[in-house]
Coordinates of C-alpha atoms in Angstrom, one line a residue:
Chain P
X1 CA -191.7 16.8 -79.0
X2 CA -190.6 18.4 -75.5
X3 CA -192.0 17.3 -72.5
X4 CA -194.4 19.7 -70.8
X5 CA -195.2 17.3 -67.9
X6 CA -192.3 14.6 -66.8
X7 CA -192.8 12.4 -63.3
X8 CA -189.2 10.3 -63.1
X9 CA -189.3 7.4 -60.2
X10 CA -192.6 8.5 -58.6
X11 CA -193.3 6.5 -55.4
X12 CA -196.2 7.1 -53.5
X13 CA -197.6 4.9 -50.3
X14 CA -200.2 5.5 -48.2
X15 CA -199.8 3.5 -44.8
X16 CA -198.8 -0.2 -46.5
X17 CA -200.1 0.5 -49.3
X18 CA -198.1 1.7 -52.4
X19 CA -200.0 3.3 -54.6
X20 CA -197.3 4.3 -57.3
X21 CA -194.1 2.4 -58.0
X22 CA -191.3 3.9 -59.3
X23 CA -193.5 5.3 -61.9
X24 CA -192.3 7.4 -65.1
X25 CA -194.4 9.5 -67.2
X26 CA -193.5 12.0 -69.9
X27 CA -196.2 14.0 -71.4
X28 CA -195.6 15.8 -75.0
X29 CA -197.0 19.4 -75.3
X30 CA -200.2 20.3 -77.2
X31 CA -201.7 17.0 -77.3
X32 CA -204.5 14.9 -75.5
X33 CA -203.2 12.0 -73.6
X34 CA -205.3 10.0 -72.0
X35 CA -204.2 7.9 -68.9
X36 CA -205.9 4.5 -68.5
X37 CA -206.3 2.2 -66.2
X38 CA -209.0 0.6 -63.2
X39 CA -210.9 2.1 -60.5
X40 CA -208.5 2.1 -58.3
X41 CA -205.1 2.2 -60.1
X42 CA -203.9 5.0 -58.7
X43 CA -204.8 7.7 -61.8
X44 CA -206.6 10.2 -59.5
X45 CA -203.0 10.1 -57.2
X46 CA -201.4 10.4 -60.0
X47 CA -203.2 13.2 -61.5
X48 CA -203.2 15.5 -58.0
X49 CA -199.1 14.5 -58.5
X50 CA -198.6 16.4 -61.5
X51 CA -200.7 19.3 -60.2
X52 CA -198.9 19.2 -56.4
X53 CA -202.1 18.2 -54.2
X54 CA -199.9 16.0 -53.5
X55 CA -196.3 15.2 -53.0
X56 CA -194.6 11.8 -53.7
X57 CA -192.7 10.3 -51.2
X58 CA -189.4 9.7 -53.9
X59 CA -189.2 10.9 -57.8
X60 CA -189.6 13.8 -59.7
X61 CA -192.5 15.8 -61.0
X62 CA -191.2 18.3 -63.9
X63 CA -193.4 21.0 -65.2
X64 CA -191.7 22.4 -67.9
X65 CA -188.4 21.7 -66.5
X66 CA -189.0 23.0 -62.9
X67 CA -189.3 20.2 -59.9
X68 CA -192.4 20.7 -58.1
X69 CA -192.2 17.8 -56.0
X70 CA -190.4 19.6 -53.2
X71 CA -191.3 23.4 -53.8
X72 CA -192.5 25.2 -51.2
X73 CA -196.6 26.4 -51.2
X74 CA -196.1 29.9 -52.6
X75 CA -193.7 28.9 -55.5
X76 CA -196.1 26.4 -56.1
X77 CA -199.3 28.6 -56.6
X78 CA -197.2 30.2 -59.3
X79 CA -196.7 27.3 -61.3
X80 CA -200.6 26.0 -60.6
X81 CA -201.1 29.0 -62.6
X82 CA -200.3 27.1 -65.4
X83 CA -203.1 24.7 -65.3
X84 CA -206.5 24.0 -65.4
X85 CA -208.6 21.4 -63.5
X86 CA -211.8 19.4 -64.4
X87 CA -212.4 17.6 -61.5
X88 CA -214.5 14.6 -61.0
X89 CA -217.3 15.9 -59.7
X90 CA -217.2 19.4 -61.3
X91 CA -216.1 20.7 -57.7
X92 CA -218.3 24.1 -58.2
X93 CA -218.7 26.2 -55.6
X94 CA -221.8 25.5 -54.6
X95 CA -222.8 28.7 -52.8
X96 CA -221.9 30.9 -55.9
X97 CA -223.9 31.7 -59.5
X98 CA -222.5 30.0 -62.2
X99 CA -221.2 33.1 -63.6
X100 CA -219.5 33.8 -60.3
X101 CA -217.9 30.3 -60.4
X102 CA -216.4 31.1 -63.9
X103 CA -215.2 34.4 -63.0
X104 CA -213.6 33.4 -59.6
X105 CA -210.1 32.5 -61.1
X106 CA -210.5 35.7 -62.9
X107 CA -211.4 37.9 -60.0
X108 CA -208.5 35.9 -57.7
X109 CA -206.0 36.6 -60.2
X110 CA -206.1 39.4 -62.7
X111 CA -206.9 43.1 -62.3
X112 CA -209.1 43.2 -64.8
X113 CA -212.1 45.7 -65.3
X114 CA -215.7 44.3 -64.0
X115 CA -217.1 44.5 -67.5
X116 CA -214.4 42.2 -69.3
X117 CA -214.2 40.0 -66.9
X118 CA -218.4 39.1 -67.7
X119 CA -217.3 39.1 -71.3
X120 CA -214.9 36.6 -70.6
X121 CA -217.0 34.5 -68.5
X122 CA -220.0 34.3 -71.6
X123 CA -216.9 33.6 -73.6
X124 CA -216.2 30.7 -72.3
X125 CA -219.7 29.9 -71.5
X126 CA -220.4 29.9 -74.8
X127 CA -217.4 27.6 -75.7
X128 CA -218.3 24.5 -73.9
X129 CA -222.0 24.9 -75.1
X130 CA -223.7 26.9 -72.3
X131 CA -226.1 29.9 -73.0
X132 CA -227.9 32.5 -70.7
X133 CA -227.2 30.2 -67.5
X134 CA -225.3 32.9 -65.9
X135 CA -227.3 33.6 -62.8
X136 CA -228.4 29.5 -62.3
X137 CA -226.9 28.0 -59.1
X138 CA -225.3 24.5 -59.5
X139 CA -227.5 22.4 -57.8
X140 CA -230.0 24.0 -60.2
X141 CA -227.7 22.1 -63.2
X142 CA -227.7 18.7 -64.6
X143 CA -224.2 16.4 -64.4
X144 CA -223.7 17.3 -68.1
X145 CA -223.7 21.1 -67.2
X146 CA -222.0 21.3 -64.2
X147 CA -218.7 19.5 -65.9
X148 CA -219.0 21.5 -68.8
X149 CA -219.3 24.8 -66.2
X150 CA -216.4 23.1 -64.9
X151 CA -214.6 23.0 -67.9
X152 CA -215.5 26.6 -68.7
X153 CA -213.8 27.8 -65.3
X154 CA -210.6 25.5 -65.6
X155 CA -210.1 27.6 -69.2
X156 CA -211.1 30.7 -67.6
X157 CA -207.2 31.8 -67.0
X158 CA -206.3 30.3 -70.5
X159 CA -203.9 27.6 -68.7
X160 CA -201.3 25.6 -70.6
X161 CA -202.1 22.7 -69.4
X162 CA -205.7 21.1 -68.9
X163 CA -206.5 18.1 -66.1
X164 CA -209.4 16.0 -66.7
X165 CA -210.3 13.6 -63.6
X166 CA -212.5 11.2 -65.2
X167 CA -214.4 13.6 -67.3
X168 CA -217.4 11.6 -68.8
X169 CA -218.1 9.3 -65.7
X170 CA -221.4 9.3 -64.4
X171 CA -222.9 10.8 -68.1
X172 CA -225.3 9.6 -70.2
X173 CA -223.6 8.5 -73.8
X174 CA -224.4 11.8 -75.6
X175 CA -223.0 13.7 -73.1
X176 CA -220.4 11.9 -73.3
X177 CA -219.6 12.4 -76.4
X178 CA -219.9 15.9 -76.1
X179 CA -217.6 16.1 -73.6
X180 CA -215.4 14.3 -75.0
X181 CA -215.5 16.7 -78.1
X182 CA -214.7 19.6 -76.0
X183 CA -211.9 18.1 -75.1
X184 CA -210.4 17.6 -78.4
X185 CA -211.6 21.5 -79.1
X186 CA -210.2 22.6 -76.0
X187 CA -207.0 21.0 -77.2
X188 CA -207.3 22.4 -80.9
X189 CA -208.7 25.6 -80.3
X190 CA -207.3 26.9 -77.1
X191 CA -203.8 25.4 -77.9
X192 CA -203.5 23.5 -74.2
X193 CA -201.9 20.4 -73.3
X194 CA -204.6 18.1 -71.7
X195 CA -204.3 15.2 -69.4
X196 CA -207.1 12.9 -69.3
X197 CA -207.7 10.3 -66.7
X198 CA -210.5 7.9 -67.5
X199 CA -211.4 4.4 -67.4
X200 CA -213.4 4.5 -70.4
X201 CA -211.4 2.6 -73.1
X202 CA -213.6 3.6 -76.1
X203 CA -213.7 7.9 -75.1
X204 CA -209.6 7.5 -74.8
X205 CA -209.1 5.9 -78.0
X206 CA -211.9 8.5 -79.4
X207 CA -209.9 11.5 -77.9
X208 CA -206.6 10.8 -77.0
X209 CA -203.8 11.5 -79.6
X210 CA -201.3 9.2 -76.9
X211 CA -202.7 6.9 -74.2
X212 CA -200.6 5.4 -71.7
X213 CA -202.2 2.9 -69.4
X214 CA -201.1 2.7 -65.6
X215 CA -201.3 -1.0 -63.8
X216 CA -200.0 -1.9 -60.3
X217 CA -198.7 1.6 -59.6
X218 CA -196.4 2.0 -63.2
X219 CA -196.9 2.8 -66.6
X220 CA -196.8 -0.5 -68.3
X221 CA -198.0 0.6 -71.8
X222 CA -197.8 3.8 -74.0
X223 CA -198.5 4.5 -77.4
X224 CA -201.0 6.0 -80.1
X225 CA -204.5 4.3 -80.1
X226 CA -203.9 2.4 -82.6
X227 CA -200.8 1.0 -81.0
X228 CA -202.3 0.5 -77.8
X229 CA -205.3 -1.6 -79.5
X230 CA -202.0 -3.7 -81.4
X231 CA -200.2 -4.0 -77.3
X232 CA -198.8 -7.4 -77.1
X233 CA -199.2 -7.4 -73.3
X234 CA -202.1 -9.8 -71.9
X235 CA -203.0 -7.4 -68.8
X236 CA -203.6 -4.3 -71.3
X237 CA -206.0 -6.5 -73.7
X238 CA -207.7 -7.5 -71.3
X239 CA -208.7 -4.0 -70.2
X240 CA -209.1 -2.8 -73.5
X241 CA -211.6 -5.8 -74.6
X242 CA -213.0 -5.7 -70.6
X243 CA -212.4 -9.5 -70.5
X244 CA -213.1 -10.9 -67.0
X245 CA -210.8 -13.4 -67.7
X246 CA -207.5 -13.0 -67.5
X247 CA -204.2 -11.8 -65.8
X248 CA -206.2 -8.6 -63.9
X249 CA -207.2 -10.6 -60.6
X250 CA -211.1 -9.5 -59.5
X251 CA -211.1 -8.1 -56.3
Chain Z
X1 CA -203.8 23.7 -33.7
X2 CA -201.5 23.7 -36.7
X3 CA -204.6 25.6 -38.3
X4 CA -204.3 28.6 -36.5
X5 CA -200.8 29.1 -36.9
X6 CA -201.1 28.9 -40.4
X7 CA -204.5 31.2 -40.3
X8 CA -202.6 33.7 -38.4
X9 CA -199.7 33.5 -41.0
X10 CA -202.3 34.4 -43.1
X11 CA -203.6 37.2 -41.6
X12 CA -200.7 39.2 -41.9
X13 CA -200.5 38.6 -45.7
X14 CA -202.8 40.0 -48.8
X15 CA -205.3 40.0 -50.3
X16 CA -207.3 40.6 -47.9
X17 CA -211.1 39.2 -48.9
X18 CA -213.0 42.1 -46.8
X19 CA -216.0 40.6 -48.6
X20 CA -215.5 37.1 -46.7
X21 CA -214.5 38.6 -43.4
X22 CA -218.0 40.6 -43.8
X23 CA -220.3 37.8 -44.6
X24 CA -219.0 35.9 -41.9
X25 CA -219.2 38.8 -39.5
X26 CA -222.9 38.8 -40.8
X27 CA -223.5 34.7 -40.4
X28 CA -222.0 34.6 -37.2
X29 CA -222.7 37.8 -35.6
X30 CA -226.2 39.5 -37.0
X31 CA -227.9 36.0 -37.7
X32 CA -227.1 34.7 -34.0
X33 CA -228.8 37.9 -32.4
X34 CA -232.3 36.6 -32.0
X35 CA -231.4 33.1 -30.4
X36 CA -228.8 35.0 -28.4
X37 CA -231.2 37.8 -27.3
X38 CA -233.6 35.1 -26.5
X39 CA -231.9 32.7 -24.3
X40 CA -229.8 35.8 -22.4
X41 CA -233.7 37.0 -21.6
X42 CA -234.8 34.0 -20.1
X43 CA -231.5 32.7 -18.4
X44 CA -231.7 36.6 -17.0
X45 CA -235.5 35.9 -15.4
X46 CA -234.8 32.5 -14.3
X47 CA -231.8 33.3 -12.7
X48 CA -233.7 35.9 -10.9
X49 CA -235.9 33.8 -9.8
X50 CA -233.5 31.5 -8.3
X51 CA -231.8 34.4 -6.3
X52 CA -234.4 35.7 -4.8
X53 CA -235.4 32.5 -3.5
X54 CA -232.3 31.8 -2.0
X55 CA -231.3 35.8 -1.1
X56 CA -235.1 36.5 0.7
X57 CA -233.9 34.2 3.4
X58 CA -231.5 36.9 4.4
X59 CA -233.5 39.3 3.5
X60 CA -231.1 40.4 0.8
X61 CA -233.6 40.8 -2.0
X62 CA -231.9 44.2 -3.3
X63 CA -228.7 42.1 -4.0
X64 CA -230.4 39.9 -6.1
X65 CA -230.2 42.8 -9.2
X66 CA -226.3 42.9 -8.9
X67 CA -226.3 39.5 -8.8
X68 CA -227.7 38.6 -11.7
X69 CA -225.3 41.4 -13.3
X70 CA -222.6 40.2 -12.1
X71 CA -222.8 36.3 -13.2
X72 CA -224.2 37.6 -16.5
X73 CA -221.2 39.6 -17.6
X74 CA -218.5 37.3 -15.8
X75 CA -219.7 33.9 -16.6
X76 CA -223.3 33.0 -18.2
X77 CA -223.6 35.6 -20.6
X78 CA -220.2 34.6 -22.7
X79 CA -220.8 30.9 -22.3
X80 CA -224.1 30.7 -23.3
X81 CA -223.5 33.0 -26.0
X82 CA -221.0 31.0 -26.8
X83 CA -222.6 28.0 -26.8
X84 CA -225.4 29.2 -28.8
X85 CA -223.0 30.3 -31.6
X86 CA -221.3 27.0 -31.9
X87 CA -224.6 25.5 -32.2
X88 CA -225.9 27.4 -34.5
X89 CA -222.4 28.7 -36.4
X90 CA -219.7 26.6 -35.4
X91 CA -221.3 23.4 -36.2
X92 CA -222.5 25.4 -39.6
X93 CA -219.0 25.8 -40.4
X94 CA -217.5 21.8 -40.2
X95 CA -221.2 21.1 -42.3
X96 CA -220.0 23.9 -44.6
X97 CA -216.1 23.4 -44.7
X98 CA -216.6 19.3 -44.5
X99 CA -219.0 19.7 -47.9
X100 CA -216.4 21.2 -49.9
X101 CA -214.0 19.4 -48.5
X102 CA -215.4 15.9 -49.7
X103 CA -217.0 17.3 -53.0
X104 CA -213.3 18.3 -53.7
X105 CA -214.2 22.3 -53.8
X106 CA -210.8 22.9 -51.1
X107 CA -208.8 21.4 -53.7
X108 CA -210.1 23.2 -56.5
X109 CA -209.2 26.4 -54.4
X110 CA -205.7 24.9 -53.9
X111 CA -205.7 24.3 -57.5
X112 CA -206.5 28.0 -58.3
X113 CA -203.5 28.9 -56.8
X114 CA -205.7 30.4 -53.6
X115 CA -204.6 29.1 -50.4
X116 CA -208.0 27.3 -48.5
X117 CA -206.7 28.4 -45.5
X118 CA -206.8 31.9 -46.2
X119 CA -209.9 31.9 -48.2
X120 CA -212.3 29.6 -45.6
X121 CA -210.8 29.7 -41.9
X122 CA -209.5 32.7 -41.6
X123 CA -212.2 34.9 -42.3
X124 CA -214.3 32.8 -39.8
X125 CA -211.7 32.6 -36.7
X126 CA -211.6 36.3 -37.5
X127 CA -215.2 37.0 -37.6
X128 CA -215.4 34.6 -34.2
X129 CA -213.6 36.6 -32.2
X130 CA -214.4 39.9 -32.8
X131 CA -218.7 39.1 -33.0
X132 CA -218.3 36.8 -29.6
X133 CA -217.7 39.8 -27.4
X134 CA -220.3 42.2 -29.2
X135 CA -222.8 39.2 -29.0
X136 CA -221.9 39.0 -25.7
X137 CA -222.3 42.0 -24.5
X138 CA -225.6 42.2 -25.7
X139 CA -226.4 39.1 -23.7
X140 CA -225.7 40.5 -20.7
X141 CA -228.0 43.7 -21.5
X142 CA -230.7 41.8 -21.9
X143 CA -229.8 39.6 -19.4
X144 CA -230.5 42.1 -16.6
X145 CA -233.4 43.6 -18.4
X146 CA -235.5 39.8 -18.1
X147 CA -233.7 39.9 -14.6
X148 CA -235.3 43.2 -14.3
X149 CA -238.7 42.5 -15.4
X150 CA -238.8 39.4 -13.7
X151 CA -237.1 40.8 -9.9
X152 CA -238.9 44.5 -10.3
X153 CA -241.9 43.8 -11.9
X154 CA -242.9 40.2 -11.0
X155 CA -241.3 39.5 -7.6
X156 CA -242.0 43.2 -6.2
X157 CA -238.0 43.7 -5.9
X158 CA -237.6 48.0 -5.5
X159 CA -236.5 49.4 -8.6
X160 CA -234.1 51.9 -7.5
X161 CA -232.3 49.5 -5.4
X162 CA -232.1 47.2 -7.7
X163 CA -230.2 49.1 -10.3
X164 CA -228.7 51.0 -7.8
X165 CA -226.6 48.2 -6.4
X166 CA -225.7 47.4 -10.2
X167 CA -224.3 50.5 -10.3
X168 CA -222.3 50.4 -7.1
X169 CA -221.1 46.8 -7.5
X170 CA -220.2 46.2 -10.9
X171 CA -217.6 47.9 -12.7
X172 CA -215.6 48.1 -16.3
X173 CA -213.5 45.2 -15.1
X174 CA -216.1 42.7 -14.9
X175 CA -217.1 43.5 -17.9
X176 CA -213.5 43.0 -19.6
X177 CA -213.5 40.1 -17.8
X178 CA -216.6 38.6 -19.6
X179 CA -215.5 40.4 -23.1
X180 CA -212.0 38.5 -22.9
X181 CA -214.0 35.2 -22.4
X182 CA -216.1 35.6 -25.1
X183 CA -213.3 36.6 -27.4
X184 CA -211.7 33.4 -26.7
X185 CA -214.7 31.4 -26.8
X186 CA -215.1 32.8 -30.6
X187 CA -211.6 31.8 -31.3
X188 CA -212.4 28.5 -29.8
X189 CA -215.7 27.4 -31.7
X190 CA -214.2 28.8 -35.3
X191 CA -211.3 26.9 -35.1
X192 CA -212.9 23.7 -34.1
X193 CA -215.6 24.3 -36.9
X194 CA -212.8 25.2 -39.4
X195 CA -210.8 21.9 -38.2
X196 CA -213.7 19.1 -38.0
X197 CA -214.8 20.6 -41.4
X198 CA -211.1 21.0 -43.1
X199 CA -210.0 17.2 -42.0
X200 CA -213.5 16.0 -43.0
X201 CA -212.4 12.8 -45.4
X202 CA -214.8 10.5 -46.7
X203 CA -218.4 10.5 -47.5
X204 CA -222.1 12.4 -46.4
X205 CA -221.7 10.6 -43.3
X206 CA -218.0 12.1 -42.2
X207 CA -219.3 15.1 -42.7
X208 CA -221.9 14.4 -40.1
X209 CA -219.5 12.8 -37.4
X210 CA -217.4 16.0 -38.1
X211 CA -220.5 18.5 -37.8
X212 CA -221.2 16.5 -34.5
X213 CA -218.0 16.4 -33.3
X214 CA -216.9 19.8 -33.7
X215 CA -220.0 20.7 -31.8
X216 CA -219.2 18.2 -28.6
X217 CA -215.6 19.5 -28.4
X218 CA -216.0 23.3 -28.9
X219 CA -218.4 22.5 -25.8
X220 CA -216.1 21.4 -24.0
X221 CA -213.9 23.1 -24.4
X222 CA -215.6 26.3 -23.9
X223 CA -216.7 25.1 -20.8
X224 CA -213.3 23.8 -19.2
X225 CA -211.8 26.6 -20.5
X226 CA -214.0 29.1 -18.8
X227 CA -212.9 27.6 -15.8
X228 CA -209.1 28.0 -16.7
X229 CA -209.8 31.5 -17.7
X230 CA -211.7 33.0 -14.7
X231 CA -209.4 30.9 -12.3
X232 CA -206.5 33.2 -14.1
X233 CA -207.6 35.9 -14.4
X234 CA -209.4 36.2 -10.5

């Protein structure tokens, strides 16, 4: 399959510190792939990489093709159209309904009518699992709801690709799991390529359809589940099994 | 410094969020008027007071209205507008700005393809400088009616003369004068909110260094450029 995402000798320091080494990365369309690896490792520099928050110092970052590691702001809002961003923390805007949060992409960027833009918005609502919440303001919301609000504005533009910075972190199991469920539907039913990043071994073997696991600033494994779980590489069982023995020093 | 470059590339560029520019006008502007009207009233009587202590040993007590006028509109009435505002708004706005900074809501603008800049500090340096002056000039209304109250009705100063002498003494220019100042000043506090807030990075307690920080510096710098501005424009 074609690449949709492709990072080619990504280097990235900040100060002494290098946080990505010469990294590649080529991610297929319409799948989930999950990008492992510790607290730490670099995945959340990584992620704001492929999505241009921000720029590596050498390399390549290919969406569909086009280099975005040296394209200029407004070229690059263009090509952010394209995605879709979970982040961490939900990042909603605090001071806005929920329905106003979900509709804010919407309003920004299309022309359309008042009244299909609220269809829309219960839509999409209604896809990740959220009812008659429309007018509740996010500190109002539990974790669980505010991701899955979240989730429901990142699809709001139907983007082609999907980000997920750690999605289930901080979430009770069930949530979780639910979670983790949307993002196989989101991948299924809205046809978009998602990027996962996540430390949680068991959700990326659930979800991912590739995983590719990120140590000391490379990619140093890549391969289905099941070929991960088979990876004849000490540092990558001993994440997957959570040893604290082993090569992975403690800090 | 960087920031308001880039906010005044901005500017010039759509869309145009009249929405924001209004709501600000409204935090900044409408919600100030009470502490603003308050502190012009009593800075007004006290400054009264003080001239007339000083001006009856000259017997100049009629020249203690125009007085007061006349350091209300050039000096006191924008700076302690000003100050006001950037305690109550600017430092609102490094609290507000520094939040959604750390809570990664800029970057989810950024990721929305909607430039931060435009969207949060823009319509806030905008909304600075044009409610500064209009703030201001309330200030120094109010200002001279505590001075007013306090020379005509409490220290026996004639009431005629007192306004009188207002009307001889101070003229459109001084009133410019303190206008221009304010407008700065409002250009001043925004974009020190807007800055402390947009390079917040960290935790709960960055935002707090940055909400206190913003507030010490716009300070200052309202006050030492006060100085700068009245030196240049005497």
């Amino acid at each position: 399959m074609e690449p949709i995402i492709e990072l080619r000798g990504v280097r990235k320091s900040f100060g002494a510190e290098e946080v990505l080494r010469s990294l590649d990365l080529s991610i297929s369309k319409d799948a989930v792939s999950v990008i492992i690896g510790r607290s730490g490792s670099g995945k959340s520099v990584l992620i704001k990489h492929i999505i241009g928050l921000i720029r590596p110092d050498q390399g390549q970052v290919l969406i569909e093709g086009q280099d975005i590691a040296r394209l200029d702001e407004r070229s690059m809002a263009s090509i952010r159209r394209k995605f879709g961003m979970l982040f961490q923390g939900s990042a909603l805007f605090d001071s806005m309904t929920v329905e106003d949060n979900v509709a804010f992409p919407l309003h920004e960027h299309t022309r359309k009518p008042r009244r299909e833009i609220r269809d829309i918005v219960s839509a999409k609502l209604a896809a990740v699992g959220l009812k008659d919440m429309e007018h509740k303001m996010p500190a109002e919301l539990s974790g669980g709801m505010r991701k899955r609000v979240g989730l429901a504005r990142a699809l709001a533009l139907d983007p082609k690709i999907v980000l997920f910075d750690e999605p289930t972190s901080g979430l009770d199991p069930i949530m979780a799991a639910t979670i983790n469920e949307l993002i196989v539907r989101t991948q299924a039913e809205f046809g978009a390529t998602c990027v996962v990043i996540s430390h949680d071994i068991l959700a990326a073997m659930s979800t991912g359809h590739r995983l590719f696991m990120l140590y000391e600033g490379r990619i140093i494994a890549e391969g289905t589940p099941e070929e991960i779980q088979e990876w004849d590489d000490p540092v990558v069982q001993q994440f997957i099994h959570g040893r604290t023995q082993g090569p992975i020093s403690i800090a | 410094m960087l920031l308001l470059l880039e906010a005044i590339f901005w500017l010039v560029r759509p869309p145009w969020r009249w929405r924001l520019f209004f709501k600000q006008m409204e935090f900044i502007g409408v919600n100030s008027l009470f502490v603003v009207a308050l502190t012009a009233l009593f800075t007004g009587m006290v400054l009264t007071l003080q001239t007339y202590y000083a001006f009856r040993m000259f017997a100049a007590e009629t020249l203690v209205g125009v007085t007061v006028a006349l350091s209300m509109a050039r000096e006191l009435g924008p700076v302690i507008t000003a100050l006001m505002v950037t305690g109550r708004a600017g430092s609102a706005m490094a609290a507000e700005i520094g939040t959604m900074r750390i809570t990664e809501q800029v970057d989810a603008l950024t990721v929305m393809a909607i430039n931060p800049v435009q969207y949060l500090v823009l319509p806030r340096i905008v909304a600075g400088v044009l409610m500064l002056p209009m703030l201001t000039a309330l200030s120094v209304f109010i200002g001279v009616v505590g001075g007013y109250l306090v020379g005509v009705n409490l220290l026996g100063i004639h009431g005629g003369l007192f306004m009188n002498n207002i009307y001889e003494y101070v003229d459109f220019n001084d009133i410019y004068h303190g206008l221009f100042k304010a407008a700065c000043f409002g250009l001043i506090l925004a974009l020190v909110g807007c800055y402390k807030g947009f390079y917040t990075r960290g935790g709960a307690e960055s935002v707090g260094r940055a909400t206190t920080q913003s507030m010490v510096l716009s300070s200052v710098l309202i006050l030492t450029s006060n100085y700068v501005l009245t030196a240049l424009m005497m």
